[in-house]
């Protein structure tokens, strides 16, 4: 199983995402934003960071990168595609996911271990979670406020396309505490928090058991492997 | 050389956190009359040669598809600066 991780100018978490893919049991394949080539990968991750310095809007310029033409075609053909933080912003800017991300309502960059509820465990990136699973993974963003018009929110909520919801604290003013969504088909998922930073004991969030032992993010990556194996 | 000016604003119904922060700063400076500040973007496109209708239509496309995100912003004007 080969999972492509696309590096854009300003990507920060591409190597972390590659590591998460490897720890989940797949082969990470480094892809470059300026190419028109997905190198035959089975799934795609758009990692976090500050593509093109977040000029214009977060993810807006990256959404027009050469490789995004291939990403859009692959997503529409059913390939599992995950956008994390800046990657989520790119998927929204590319209209592969609904809504948009705006500056946090309190105006500050925020960095914390964030509780989430997995609201939909039938997507390509969440099928390895138990129904109603509550997880903790790191969150770090300045423009993570998810918004959409009322009709879109009703559709997302009604169709089960809200995939992750903030628990305890809404860190950025997102409507309905929405932390992540999917497309209708469930193969494209975007979320603001960072599952790739919670995949290996010693490097993740603190848990009741031990410091930095949280690995709740790993199931997001193993889910894609399971989804591909079941095709 | 002529310049095409495109202005983009956050949608009126949306929270504008930048504007809200600046409004708060004005009030802290003692202002009591400004009730709201909203912050948008101004793009100045310097053009080689003449501004044609075809070019303006092209800029409209850029404004709609890249300079703005229709989910959160409106293109409020596209004008040729004199």
PDB file of C-alpha atoms in Angstrom:
ATOM      1  CA  UNK A   1       0.000   0.000   0.000  1.00  0.00           C
ATOM      2  CA  UNK A   2       1.524   3.320  -1.110  1.00  0.00           C
ATOM      3  CA  UNK A   3       0.388   6.602   0.423  1.00  0.00           C
ATOM      4  CA  UNK A   4       1.578   9.824  -1.205  1.00  0.00           C
ATOM      5  CA  UNK A   5       2.397  12.854   0.948  1.00  0.00           C
ATOM      6  CA  UNK A   6       2.592  16.069  -1.049  1.00  0.00           C
ATOM      7  CA  UNK A   7       5.170  18.672  -0.119  1.00  0.00           C
ATOM      8  CA  UNK A   8       4.255  22.274  -0.973  1.00  0.00           C
ATOM      9  CA  UNK A   9       6.539  25.271  -0.458  1.00  0.00           C
ATOM     10  CA  UNK A  10       5.954  25.943   3.233  1.00  0.00           C
ATOM     11  CA  UNK A  11       4.742  22.460   4.222  1.00  0.00           C
ATOM     12  CA  UNK A  12       5.950  21.717   7.766  1.00  0.00           C
ATOM     13  CA  UNK A  13       4.486  18.357   8.677  1.00  0.00           C
ATOM     14  CA  UNK A  14       5.172  16.398   5.506  1.00  0.00           C
ATOM     15  CA  UNK A  15       7.893  14.295   7.134  1.00  0.00           C
ATOM     16  CA  UNK A  16       5.687  13.680  10.179  1.00  0.00           C
ATOM     17  CA  UNK A  17       2.886  12.541   7.872  1.00  0.00           C
ATOM     18  CA  UNK A  18       5.289  10.209   6.050  1.00  0.00           C
ATOM     19  CA  UNK A  19       6.346   8.777   9.403  1.00  0.00           C
ATOM     20  CA  UNK A  20       2.715   8.267  10.430  1.00  0.00           C
ATOM     21  CA  UNK A  21       2.032   6.419   7.168  1.00  0.00           C
ATOM     22  CA  UNK A  22       5.043   4.168   7.798  1.00  0.00           C
ATOM     23  CA  UNK A  23       4.059   3.464  11.424  1.00  0.00           C
ATOM     24  CA  UNK A  24       0.559   2.588  10.227  1.00  0.00           C
ATOM     25  CA  UNK A  25       2.017  -0.051   7.950  1.00  0.00           C
ATOM     26  CA  UNK A  26       2.026   1.557   4.511  1.00  0.00           C
ATOM     27  CA  UNK A  27       4.796   2.884   2.311  1.00  0.00           C
ATOM     28  CA  UNK A  28       5.053   6.682   2.262  1.00  0.00           C
ATOM     29  CA  UNK A  29       5.773   8.228  -1.125  1.00  0.00           C
ATOM     30  CA  UNK A  30       7.052  11.816  -1.205  1.00  0.00           C
ATOM     31  CA  UNK A  31       5.284  13.868  -3.892  1.00  0.00           C
ATOM     32  CA  UNK A  32       6.116  17.385  -5.089  1.00  0.00           C
ATOM     33  CA  UNK A  33       3.509  20.097  -5.625  1.00  0.00           C
ATOM     34  CA  UNK A  34       5.060  21.214  -8.921  1.00  0.00           C
ATOM     35  CA  UNK A  35       4.727  17.822 -10.617  1.00  0.00           C
ATOM     36  CA  UNK A  36       1.792  16.401 -12.526  1.00  0.00           C
ATOM     37  CA  UNK A  37       2.481  12.883 -11.234  1.00  0.00           C
ATOM     38  CA  UNK A  38       0.982  10.887  -8.356  1.00  0.00           C
ATOM     39  CA  UNK A  39       3.515   8.049  -8.885  1.00  0.00           C
ATOM     40  CA  UNK A  40       0.788   5.423  -8.745  1.00  0.00           C
ATOM     41  CA  UNK A  41      -0.050   5.923  -5.051  1.00  0.00           C
ATOM     42  CA  UNK A  42      -3.178   4.365  -3.515  1.00  0.00           C
ATOM     43  CA  UNK A  43      -4.015   7.268  -1.166  1.00  0.00           C
ATOM     44  CA  UNK A  44      -2.940  10.863  -0.569  1.00  0.00           C
ATOM     45  CA  UNK A  45      -2.153  13.072   2.410  1.00  0.00           C
ATOM     46  CA  UNK A  46      -1.987  16.872   2.154  1.00  0.00           C
ATOM     47  CA  UNK A  47       0.053  17.793   5.226  1.00  0.00           C
ATOM     48  CA  UNK A  48       0.008  20.758   7.563  1.00  0.00           C
ATOM     49  CA  UNK A  49       2.147  23.860   7.350  1.00  0.00           C
ATOM     50  CA  UNK A  50       1.996  27.298   5.790  1.00  0.00           C
ATOM     51  CA  UNK A  51       1.950  26.731   2.039  1.00  0.00           C
ATOM     52  CA  UNK A  52       3.081  29.821   0.135  1.00  0.00           C
ATOM     53  CA  UNK A  53       3.342  31.653   3.450  1.00  0.00           C
ATOM     54  CA  UNK A  54      -0.449  31.590   3.797  1.00  0.00           C
ATOM     55  CA  UNK A  55      -0.499  34.627   1.496  1.00  0.00           C
ATOM     56  CA  UNK A  56      -3.922  35.392  -0.039  1.00  0.00           C
ATOM     57  CA  UNK A  57      -5.684  32.884   2.241  1.00  0.00           C
ATOM     58  CA  UNK A  58      -4.416  29.735   3.941  1.00  0.00           C
ATOM     59  CA  UNK A  59      -4.145  27.022   1.297  1.00  0.00           C
ATOM     60  CA  UNK A  60      -5.480  29.263  -1.478  1.00  0.00           C
ATOM     61  CA  UNK A  61      -2.378  29.365  -3.670  1.00  0.00           C
ATOM     62  CA  UNK A  62      -1.543  25.707  -3.020  1.00  0.00           C
ATOM     63  CA  UNK A  63      -5.048  24.779  -4.197  1.00  0.00           C
ATOM     64  CA  UNK A  64      -3.919  25.938  -7.663  1.00  0.00           C
ATOM     65  CA  UNK A  65      -0.603  24.020  -7.627  1.00  0.00           C
ATOM     66  CA  UNK A  66       0.103  21.805 -10.652  1.00  0.00           C
ATOM     67  CA  UNK A  67      -0.372  18.537  -8.745  1.00  0.00           C
ATOM     68  CA  UNK A  68      -3.811  19.621  -7.506  1.00  0.00           C
ATOM     69  CA  UNK A  69      -5.281  18.825 -10.935  1.00  0.00           C
ATOM     70  CA  UNK A  70      -4.291  15.182 -10.365  1.00  0.00           C
ATOM     71  CA  UNK A  71      -5.428  15.316  -6.718  1.00  0.00           C
ATOM     72  CA  UNK A  72      -8.872  16.570  -7.751  1.00  0.00           C
ATOM     73  CA  UNK A  73      -9.239  13.870 -10.425  1.00  0.00           C
ATOM     74  CA  UNK A  74      -8.091  11.140  -8.009  1.00  0.00           C
ATOM     75  CA  UNK A  75     -10.402  12.381  -5.248  1.00  0.00           C
ATOM     76  CA  UNK A  76     -13.342  12.435  -7.637  1.00  0.00           C
ATOM     77  CA  UNK A  77     -12.460   8.889  -8.724  1.00  0.00           C
ATOM     78  CA  UNK A  78     -12.665   7.711  -5.101  1.00  0.00           C
ATOM     79  CA  UNK A  79      -9.050   7.696  -3.908  1.00  0.00           C
ATOM     80  CA  UNK A  80      -8.729   8.259  -0.137  1.00  0.00           C
ATOM     81  CA  UNK A  81      -7.453  11.836   0.372  1.00  0.00           C
ATOM     82  CA  UNK A  82      -6.704  13.326   3.800  1.00  0.00           C
ATOM     83  CA  UNK A  83      -6.063  17.018   4.418  1.00  0.00           C
ATOM     84  CA  UNK A  84      -4.558  17.951   7.757  1.00  0.00           C
ATOM     85  CA  UNK A  85      -4.696  21.595   8.924  1.00  0.00           C
ATOM     86  CA  UNK A  86      -3.197  23.505   5.962  1.00  0.00           C
ATOM     87  CA  UNK A  87      -4.130  20.465   3.862  1.00  0.00           C
ATOM     88  CA  UNK A  88      -7.745  20.809   5.040  1.00  0.00           C
ATOM     89  CA  UNK A  89      -7.615  24.483   4.059  1.00  0.00           C
ATOM     90  CA  UNK A  90      -6.325  23.460   0.603  1.00  0.00           C
ATOM     91  CA  UNK A  91      -9.124  20.909   0.122  1.00  0.00           C
ATOM     92  CA  UNK A  92     -11.690  23.556   1.063  1.00  0.00           C
ATOM     93  CA  UNK A  93     -10.057  26.107  -1.273  1.00  0.00           C
ATOM     94  CA  UNK A  94     -10.069  23.488  -4.060  1.00  0.00           C
ATOM     95  CA  UNK A  95     -13.796  22.843  -3.370  1.00  0.00           C
ATOM     96  CA  UNK A  96     -13.172  19.161  -2.681  1.00  0.00           C
ATOM     97  CA  UNK A  97     -14.660  19.843   0.745  1.00  0.00           C
ATOM     98  CA  UNK A  98     -17.446  22.259   1.661  1.00  0.00           C
ATOM     99  CA  UNK A  99     -17.095  25.442   3.684  1.00  0.00           C
ATOM    100  CA  UNK A 100     -14.063  27.533   4.492  1.00  0.00           C
ATOM    101  CA  UNK A 101     -11.580  28.229   7.265  1.00  0.00           C
ATOM    102  CA  UNK A 102     -11.231  31.699   8.768  1.00  0.00           C
ATOM    103  CA  UNK A 103      -9.061  33.249  11.452  1.00  0.00           C
ATOM    104  CA  UNK A 104      -9.750  31.934  14.958  1.00  0.00           C
ATOM    105  CA  UNK A 105     -12.520  33.970  16.552  1.00  0.00           C
ATOM    106  CA  UNK A 106     -10.274  35.053  19.441  1.00  0.00           C
ATOM    107  CA  UNK A 107      -7.574  36.189  16.991  1.00  0.00           C
ATOM    108  CA  UNK A 108      -4.788  34.089  18.489  1.00  0.00           C
ATOM    109  CA  UNK A 109      -2.731  31.182  17.234  1.00  0.00           C
ATOM    110  CA  UNK A 110      -3.558  28.208  19.441  1.00  0.00           C
ATOM    111  CA  UNK A 111      -1.527  25.095  20.235  1.00  0.00           C
ATOM    112  CA  UNK A 112      -2.934  22.420  22.537  1.00  0.00           C
ATOM    113  CA  UNK A 113      -3.759  18.750  22.948  1.00  0.00           C
ATOM    114  CA  UNK A 114      -7.347  18.677  21.731  1.00  0.00           C
ATOM    115  CA  UNK A 115     -10.147  16.281  22.570  1.00  0.00           C
ATOM    116  CA  UNK A 116     -12.285  15.179  19.619  1.00  0.00           C
ATOM    117  CA  UNK A 117     -15.237  12.909  19.078  1.00  0.00           C
ATOM    118  CA  UNK A 118     -15.166  10.779  15.939  1.00  0.00           C
ATOM    119  CA  UNK A 119     -18.693  11.388  14.657  1.00  0.00           C
ATOM    120  CA  UNK A 120     -18.557   9.215  11.547  1.00  0.00           C
ATOM    121  CA  UNK A 121     -16.606   5.952  11.544  1.00  0.00           C
ATOM    122  CA  UNK A 122     -17.566   4.934   8.010  1.00  0.00           C
ATOM    123  CA  UNK A 123     -15.192   7.226   6.075  1.00  0.00           C
ATOM    124  CA  UNK A 124     -11.986   6.024   4.409  1.00  0.00           C
ATOM    125  CA  UNK A 125      -9.993   7.689   7.200  1.00  0.00           C
ATOM    126  CA  UNK A 126     -12.049   6.761  10.302  1.00  0.00           C
ATOM    127  CA  UNK A 127     -13.238   3.167   9.822  1.00  0.00           C
ATOM    128  CA  UNK A 128     -10.650   1.861  12.313  1.00  0.00           C
ATOM    129  CA  UNK A 129     -12.271   3.823  15.185  1.00  0.00           C
ATOM    130  CA  UNK A 130     -15.011   2.447  17.436  1.00  0.00           C
ATOM    131  CA  UNK A 131     -18.348   4.231  17.049  1.00  0.00           C
ATOM    132  CA  UNK A 132     -18.391   7.388  19.186  1.00  0.00           C
ATOM    133  CA  UNK A 133     -14.654   7.169  19.889  1.00  0.00           C
ATOM    134  CA  UNK A 134     -13.193  10.086  21.847  1.00  0.00           C
ATOM    135  CA  UNK A 135      -9.573  10.840  21.043  1.00  0.00           C
ATOM    136  CA  UNK A 136      -6.868  13.389  21.878  1.00  0.00           C
ATOM    137  CA  UNK A 137      -4.505  14.723  19.231  1.00  0.00           C
ATOM    138  CA  UNK A 138      -2.507  17.963  18.961  1.00  0.00           C
ATOM    139  CA  UNK A 139      -4.009  21.083  17.396  1.00  0.00           C
ATOM    140  CA  UNK A 140      -2.027  24.124  16.230  1.00  0.00           C
ATOM    141  CA  UNK A 141      -3.496  26.773  13.995  1.00  0.00           C
ATOM    142  CA  UNK A 142      -4.307  30.432  13.599  1.00  0.00           C
ATOM    143  CA  UNK A 143      -7.018  30.076  10.967  1.00  0.00           C
ATOM    144  CA  UNK A 144      -9.022  27.043  12.011  1.00  0.00           C
ATOM    145  CA  UNK A 145     -12.505  28.474  12.320  1.00  0.00           C
ATOM    146  CA  UNK A 146     -14.735  26.307  10.135  1.00  0.00           C
ATOM    147  CA  UNK A 147     -17.628  28.139   8.560  1.00  0.00           C
ATOM    148  CA  UNK A 148     -20.240  27.518   5.900  1.00  0.00           C
ATOM    149  CA  UNK A 149     -23.699  28.876   5.138  1.00  0.00           C
ATOM    150  CA  UNK A 150     -26.664  27.454   7.049  1.00  0.00           C
ATOM    151  CA  UNK A 151     -27.816  25.193   4.193  1.00  0.00           C
ATOM    152  CA  UNK A 152     -24.342  23.667   3.887  1.00  0.00           C
ATOM    153  CA  UNK A 153     -24.094  23.098   7.642  1.00  0.00           C
ATOM    154  CA  UNK A 154     -27.516  21.422   7.647  1.00  0.00           C
ATOM    155  CA  UNK A 155     -26.482  19.198   4.764  1.00  0.00           C
ATOM    156  CA  UNK A 156     -23.150  18.261   6.388  1.00  0.00           C
ATOM    157  CA  UNK A 157     -24.871  17.475   9.691  1.00  0.00           C
ATOM    158  CA  UNK A 158     -27.775  15.655   8.051  1.00  0.00           C
ATOM    159  CA  UNK A 159     -25.638  13.521   5.766  1.00  0.00           C
ATOM    160  CA  UNK A 160     -23.101  12.493   8.416  1.00  0.00           C
ATOM    161  CA  UNK A 161     -20.322  14.495   6.794  1.00  0.00           C
ATOM    162  CA  UNK A 162     -19.242  16.001  10.116  1.00  0.00           C
ATOM    163  CA  UNK A 163     -16.464  13.535  10.909  1.00  0.00           C
ATOM    164  CA  UNK A 164     -14.730  15.103  13.932  1.00  0.00           C
ATOM    165  CA  UNK A 165     -16.142  17.451  16.567  1.00  0.00           C
ATOM    166  CA  UNK A 166     -14.220  19.371  19.247  1.00  0.00           C
ATOM    167  CA  UNK A 167     -14.767  18.093  22.782  1.00  0.00           C
ATOM    168  CA  UNK A 168     -14.503  20.247  25.894  1.00  0.00           C
ATOM    169  CA  UNK A 169     -13.093  23.339  24.203  1.00  0.00           C
ATOM    170  CA  UNK A 170     -13.958  24.892  20.862  1.00  0.00           C
ATOM    171  CA  UNK A 171     -10.482  26.254  20.103  1.00  0.00           C
ATOM    172  CA  UNK A 172     -11.307  28.539  17.185  1.00  0.00           C
ATOM    173  CA  UNK A 173     -15.011  29.356  16.979  1.00  0.00           C
ATOM    174  CA  UNK A 174     -15.887  26.678  14.426  1.00  0.00           C
ATOM    175  CA  UNK A 175     -19.619  26.381  13.753  1.00  0.00           C
ATOM    176  CA  UNK A 176     -21.188  23.470  15.692  1.00  0.00           C
ATOM    177  CA  UNK A 177     -17.725  22.627  17.110  1.00  0.00           C
ATOM    178  CA  UNK A 178     -16.836  21.088  13.725  1.00  0.00           C
ATOM    179  CA  UNK A 179     -13.190  19.959  13.612  1.00  0.00           C
ATOM    180  CA  UNK A 180     -13.291  17.873  10.450  1.00  0.00           C
ATOM    181  CA  UNK A 181     -15.600  16.950   7.576  1.00  0.00           C
ATOM    182  CA  UNK A 182     -15.768  14.598   4.616  1.00  0.00           C
ATOM    183  CA  UNK A 183     -17.118  14.776   1.107  1.00  0.00           C
ATOM    184  CA  UNK A 184     -20.363  12.955   0.261  1.00  0.00           C
ATOM    185  CA  UNK A 185     -18.569   9.770  -0.722  1.00  0.00           C
ATOM    186  CA  UNK A 186     -16.449   9.683   2.449  1.00  0.00           C
ATOM    187  CA  UNK A 187     -13.119   9.224   0.673  1.00  0.00           C
ATOM    188  CA  UNK A 188     -11.987  12.845   1.154  1.00  0.00           C
ATOM    189  CA  UNK A 189     -11.580  13.969   4.768  1.00  0.00           C
ATOM    190  CA  UNK A 190     -10.141  17.193   6.184  1.00  0.00           C
ATOM    191  CA  UNK A 191      -9.488  18.121   9.794  1.00  0.00           C
ATOM    192  CA  UNK A 192      -7.703  20.940  11.590  1.00  0.00           C
ATOM    193  CA  UNK A 193      -5.989  18.948  14.417  1.00  0.00           C
ATOM    194  CA  UNK A 194      -2.906  16.868  13.652  1.00  0.00           C
ATOM    195  CA  UNK A 195      -3.247  13.070  13.914  1.00  0.00           C
ATOM    196  CA  UNK A 196       0.305  12.618  12.554  1.00  0.00           C
ATOM    197  CA  UNK A 197       1.642  14.034  15.825  1.00  0.00           C
ATOM    198  CA  UNK A 198       0.002  11.266  17.866  1.00  0.00           C
ATOM    199  CA  UNK A 199       1.229   8.043  16.299  1.00  0.00           C
ATOM    200  CA  UNK A 200       4.143   6.894  18.451  1.00  0.00           C
ATOM    201  CA  UNK A 201       4.610   6.601  22.207  1.00  0.00           C
ATOM    202  CA  UNK A 202       7.148   9.147  23.404  1.00  0.00           C
ATOM    203  CA  UNK A 203       6.071  11.845  20.958  1.00  0.00           C
ATOM    204  CA  UNK A 204       2.305  12.256  21.349  1.00  0.00           C
ATOM    205  CA  UNK A 205      -0.040  13.975  23.810  1.00  0.00           C
ATOM    206  CA  UNK A 206       0.025  13.103  27.506  1.00  0.00           C
ATOM    207  CA  UNK A 207      -2.438  10.448  28.642  1.00  0.00           C
ATOM    208  CA  UNK A 208      -3.565   9.275  32.075  1.00  0.00           C
ATOM    209  CA  UNK A 209      -1.192   6.324  31.666  1.00  0.00           C
ATOM    210  CA  UNK A 210       2.011   8.206  30.871  1.00  0.00           C
ATOM    211  CA  UNK A 211       3.450  11.430  29.507  1.00  0.00           C
ATOM    212  CA  UNK A 212       3.492  11.738  25.691  1.00  0.00           C
ATOM    213  CA  UNK A 213       2.066   8.263  25.260  1.00  0.00           C
ATOM    214  CA  UNK A 214      -0.997   9.215  23.167  1.00  0.00           C
ATOM    215  CA  UNK A 215      -1.250   7.442  19.806  1.00  0.00           C
ATOM    216  CA  UNK A 216      -4.884   8.194  18.971  1.00  0.00           C
ATOM    217  CA  UNK A 217      -3.924   9.558  15.557  1.00  0.00           C
ATOM    218  CA  UNK A 218      -2.633   6.262  14.243  1.00  0.00           C
ATOM    219  CA  UNK A 219      -6.094   4.825  13.533  1.00  0.00           C
ATOM    220  CA  UNK A 220      -6.695   7.575  10.963  1.00  0.00           C
ATOM    221  CA  UNK A 221      -3.851   6.205   8.862  1.00  0.00           C
ATOM    222  CA  UNK A 222      -4.620   2.525   9.482  1.00  0.00           C
ATOM    223  CA  UNK A 223      -8.214   3.298   8.444  1.00  0.00           C
ATOM    224  CA  UNK A 224      -7.069   4.235   4.949  1.00  0.00           C
ATOM    225  CA  UNK A 225      -5.092   1.015   4.685  1.00  0.00           C
ATOM    226  CA  UNK A 226      -8.153  -0.957   5.769  1.00  0.00           C
ATOM    227  CA  UNK A 227     -10.350   0.961   3.317  1.00  0.00           C
ATOM    228  CA  UNK A 228      -7.958   0.162   0.473  1.00  0.00           C
ATOM    229  CA  UNK A 229      -7.667  -3.497   1.493  1.00  0.00           C
ATOM    230  CA  UNK A 230     -11.442  -3.866   1.406  1.00  0.00           C
ATOM    231  CA  UNK A 231     -11.820  -2.493  -2.139  1.00  0.00           C
TER     232      UNK A 231
ATOM    233  CA  UNK B   1       1.163  51.416 -17.386  1.00  0.00           C
ATOM    234  CA  UNK B   2      -2.466  50.961 -16.369  1.00  0.00           C
ATOM    235  CA  UNK B   3      -3.393  49.290 -13.106  1.00  0.00           C
ATOM    236  CA  UNK B   4      -6.458  47.150 -12.448  1.00  0.00           C
ATOM    237  CA  UNK B   5      -7.602  47.311  -8.836  1.00  0.00           C
ATOM    238  CA  UNK B   6      -9.553  44.414  -7.356  1.00  0.00           C
ATOM    239  CA  UNK B   7     -11.096  44.723  -3.907  1.00  0.00           C
ATOM    240  CA  UNK B   8     -12.224  41.760  -1.830  1.00  0.00           C
ATOM    241  CA  UNK B   9     -14.057  41.925   1.497  1.00  0.00           C
ATOM    242  CA  UNK B  10     -15.102  39.280   4.009  1.00  0.00           C
ATOM    243  CA  UNK B  11     -18.800  38.535   3.644  1.00  0.00           C
ATOM    244  CA  UNK B  12     -20.898  40.978   5.655  1.00  0.00           C
ATOM    245  CA  UNK B  13     -22.607  38.241   7.656  1.00  0.00           C
ATOM    246  CA  UNK B  14     -19.338  36.692   8.792  1.00  0.00           C
ATOM    247  CA  UNK B  15     -17.264  37.425  11.845  1.00  0.00           C
ATOM    248  CA  UNK B  16     -14.103  39.315  10.811  1.00  0.00           C
ATOM    249  CA  UNK B  17     -11.682  38.591  13.673  1.00  0.00           C
ATOM    250  CA  UNK B  18      -9.067  41.036  12.305  1.00  0.00           C
ATOM    251  CA  UNK B  19     -11.626  43.803  12.126  1.00  0.00           C
ATOM    252  CA  UNK B  20     -12.937  42.952  15.572  1.00  0.00           C
ATOM    253  CA  UNK B  21      -9.433  43.199  17.063  1.00  0.00           C
ATOM    254  CA  UNK B  22      -8.851  46.593  15.397  1.00  0.00           C
ATOM    255  CA  UNK B  23     -12.250  47.841  16.575  1.00  0.00           C
ATOM    256  CA  UNK B  24     -11.227  46.901  20.117  1.00  0.00           C
ATOM    257  CA  UNK B  25      -7.927  48.759  19.722  1.00  0.00           C
ATOM    258  CA  UNK B  26      -9.710  51.921  18.561  1.00  0.00           C
ATOM    259  CA  UNK B  27     -11.984  51.759  21.570  1.00  0.00           C
ATOM    260  CA  UNK B  28      -8.990  51.331  23.864  1.00  0.00           C
ATOM    261  CA  UNK B  29      -7.528  54.488  22.284  1.00  0.00           C
ATOM    262  CA  UNK B  30     -10.643  56.289  23.463  1.00  0.00           C
ATOM    263  CA  UNK B  31     -12.761  56.296  20.300  1.00  0.00           C
ATOM    264  CA  UNK B  32     -16.465  56.106  21.030  1.00  0.00           C
ATOM    265  CA  UNK B  33     -17.914  56.606  17.541  1.00  0.00           C
ATOM    266  CA  UNK B  34     -16.540  53.760  15.391  1.00  0.00           C
ATOM    267  CA  UNK B  35     -18.866  50.820  15.891  1.00  0.00           C
ATOM    268  CA  UNK B  36     -17.207  48.355  13.513  1.00  0.00           C
ATOM    269  CA  UNK B  37     -14.062  47.908  11.408  1.00  0.00           C
ATOM    270  CA  UNK B  38     -13.928  45.316   8.644  1.00  0.00           C
ATOM    271  CA  UNK B  39     -10.679  44.493   6.856  1.00  0.00           C
ATOM    272  CA  UNK B  40     -10.458  43.341   3.272  1.00  0.00           C
ATOM    273  CA  UNK B  41      -7.833  43.051   0.543  1.00  0.00           C
ATOM    274  CA  UNK B  42      -6.856  45.289  -2.348  1.00  0.00           C
ATOM    275  CA  UNK B  43      -5.047  43.792  -5.347  1.00  0.00           C
ATOM    276  CA  UNK B  44      -3.240  46.067  -7.813  1.00  0.00           C
ATOM    277  CA  UNK B  45      -2.491  44.386 -11.138  1.00  0.00           C
ATOM    278  CA  UNK B  46      -0.060  46.367 -13.293  1.00  0.00           C
ATOM    279  CA  UNK B  47      -0.730  45.683 -16.952  1.00  0.00           C
ATOM    280  CA  UNK B  48       1.551  45.807 -19.989  1.00  0.00           C
ATOM    281  CA  UNK B  49      -0.380  47.643 -22.695  1.00  0.00           C
ATOM    282  CA  UNK B  50      -4.057  48.331 -22.930  1.00  0.00           C
ATOM    283  CA  UNK B  51      -6.823  47.161 -20.593  1.00  0.00           C
ATOM    284  CA  UNK B  52      -9.279  45.377 -22.850  1.00  0.00           C
ATOM    285  CA  UNK B  53     -12.692  43.926 -22.066  1.00  0.00           C
ATOM    286  CA  UNK B  54     -11.182  40.490 -22.571  1.00  0.00           C
ATOM    287  CA  UNK B  55      -8.502  41.214 -19.977  1.00  0.00           C
ATOM    288  CA  UNK B  56     -11.089  42.544 -17.527  1.00  0.00           C
ATOM    289  CA  UNK B  57     -13.120  39.361 -18.010  1.00  0.00           C
ATOM    290  CA  UNK B  58      -9.967  37.333 -17.334  1.00  0.00           C
ATOM    291  CA  UNK B  59      -9.297  39.343 -14.163  1.00  0.00           C
ATOM    292  CA  UNK B  60     -12.913  38.753 -13.104  1.00  0.00           C
ATOM    293  CA  UNK B  61     -12.219  35.019 -13.328  1.00  0.00           C
ATOM    294  CA  UNK B  62      -9.062  35.349 -11.227  1.00  0.00           C
ATOM    295  CA  UNK B  63     -10.941  37.490  -8.732  1.00  0.00           C
ATOM    296  CA  UNK B  64     -13.741  34.933  -8.418  1.00  0.00           C
ATOM    297  CA  UNK B  65     -11.596  31.808  -8.401  1.00  0.00           C
ATOM    298  CA  UNK B  66      -8.355  32.778  -6.689  1.00  0.00           C
ATOM    299  CA  UNK B  67      -8.324  36.271  -5.139  1.00  0.00           C
ATOM    300  CA  UNK B  68     -11.548  35.475  -3.268  1.00  0.00           C
ATOM    301  CA  UNK B  69     -13.186  32.398  -1.806  1.00  0.00           C
ATOM    302  CA  UNK B  70     -16.922  32.762  -2.371  1.00  0.00           C
ATOM    303  CA  UNK B  71     -17.644  30.822   0.814  1.00  0.00           C
ATOM    304  CA  UNK B  72     -16.172  33.567   2.965  1.00  0.00           C
ATOM    305  CA  UNK B  73     -15.540  36.619   0.755  1.00  0.00           C
ATOM    306  CA  UNK B  74     -17.099  38.881  -1.875  1.00  0.00           C
ATOM    307  CA  UNK B  75     -15.377  40.617  -4.778  1.00  0.00           C
ATOM    308  CA  UNK B  76     -16.674  44.141  -4.249  1.00  0.00           C
ATOM    309  CA  UNK B  77     -15.040  45.948  -7.156  1.00  0.00           C
ATOM    310  CA  UNK B  78     -12.816  45.587 -10.217  1.00  0.00           C
ATOM    311  CA  UNK B  79     -11.731  48.957 -11.588  1.00  0.00           C
ATOM    312  CA  UNK B  80      -9.054  50.462 -13.799  1.00  0.00           C
ATOM    313  CA  UNK B  81      -7.102  53.030 -11.799  1.00  0.00           C
ATOM    314  CA  UNK B  82      -6.618  56.379 -13.583  1.00  0.00           C
TER     315      UNK B  82
END
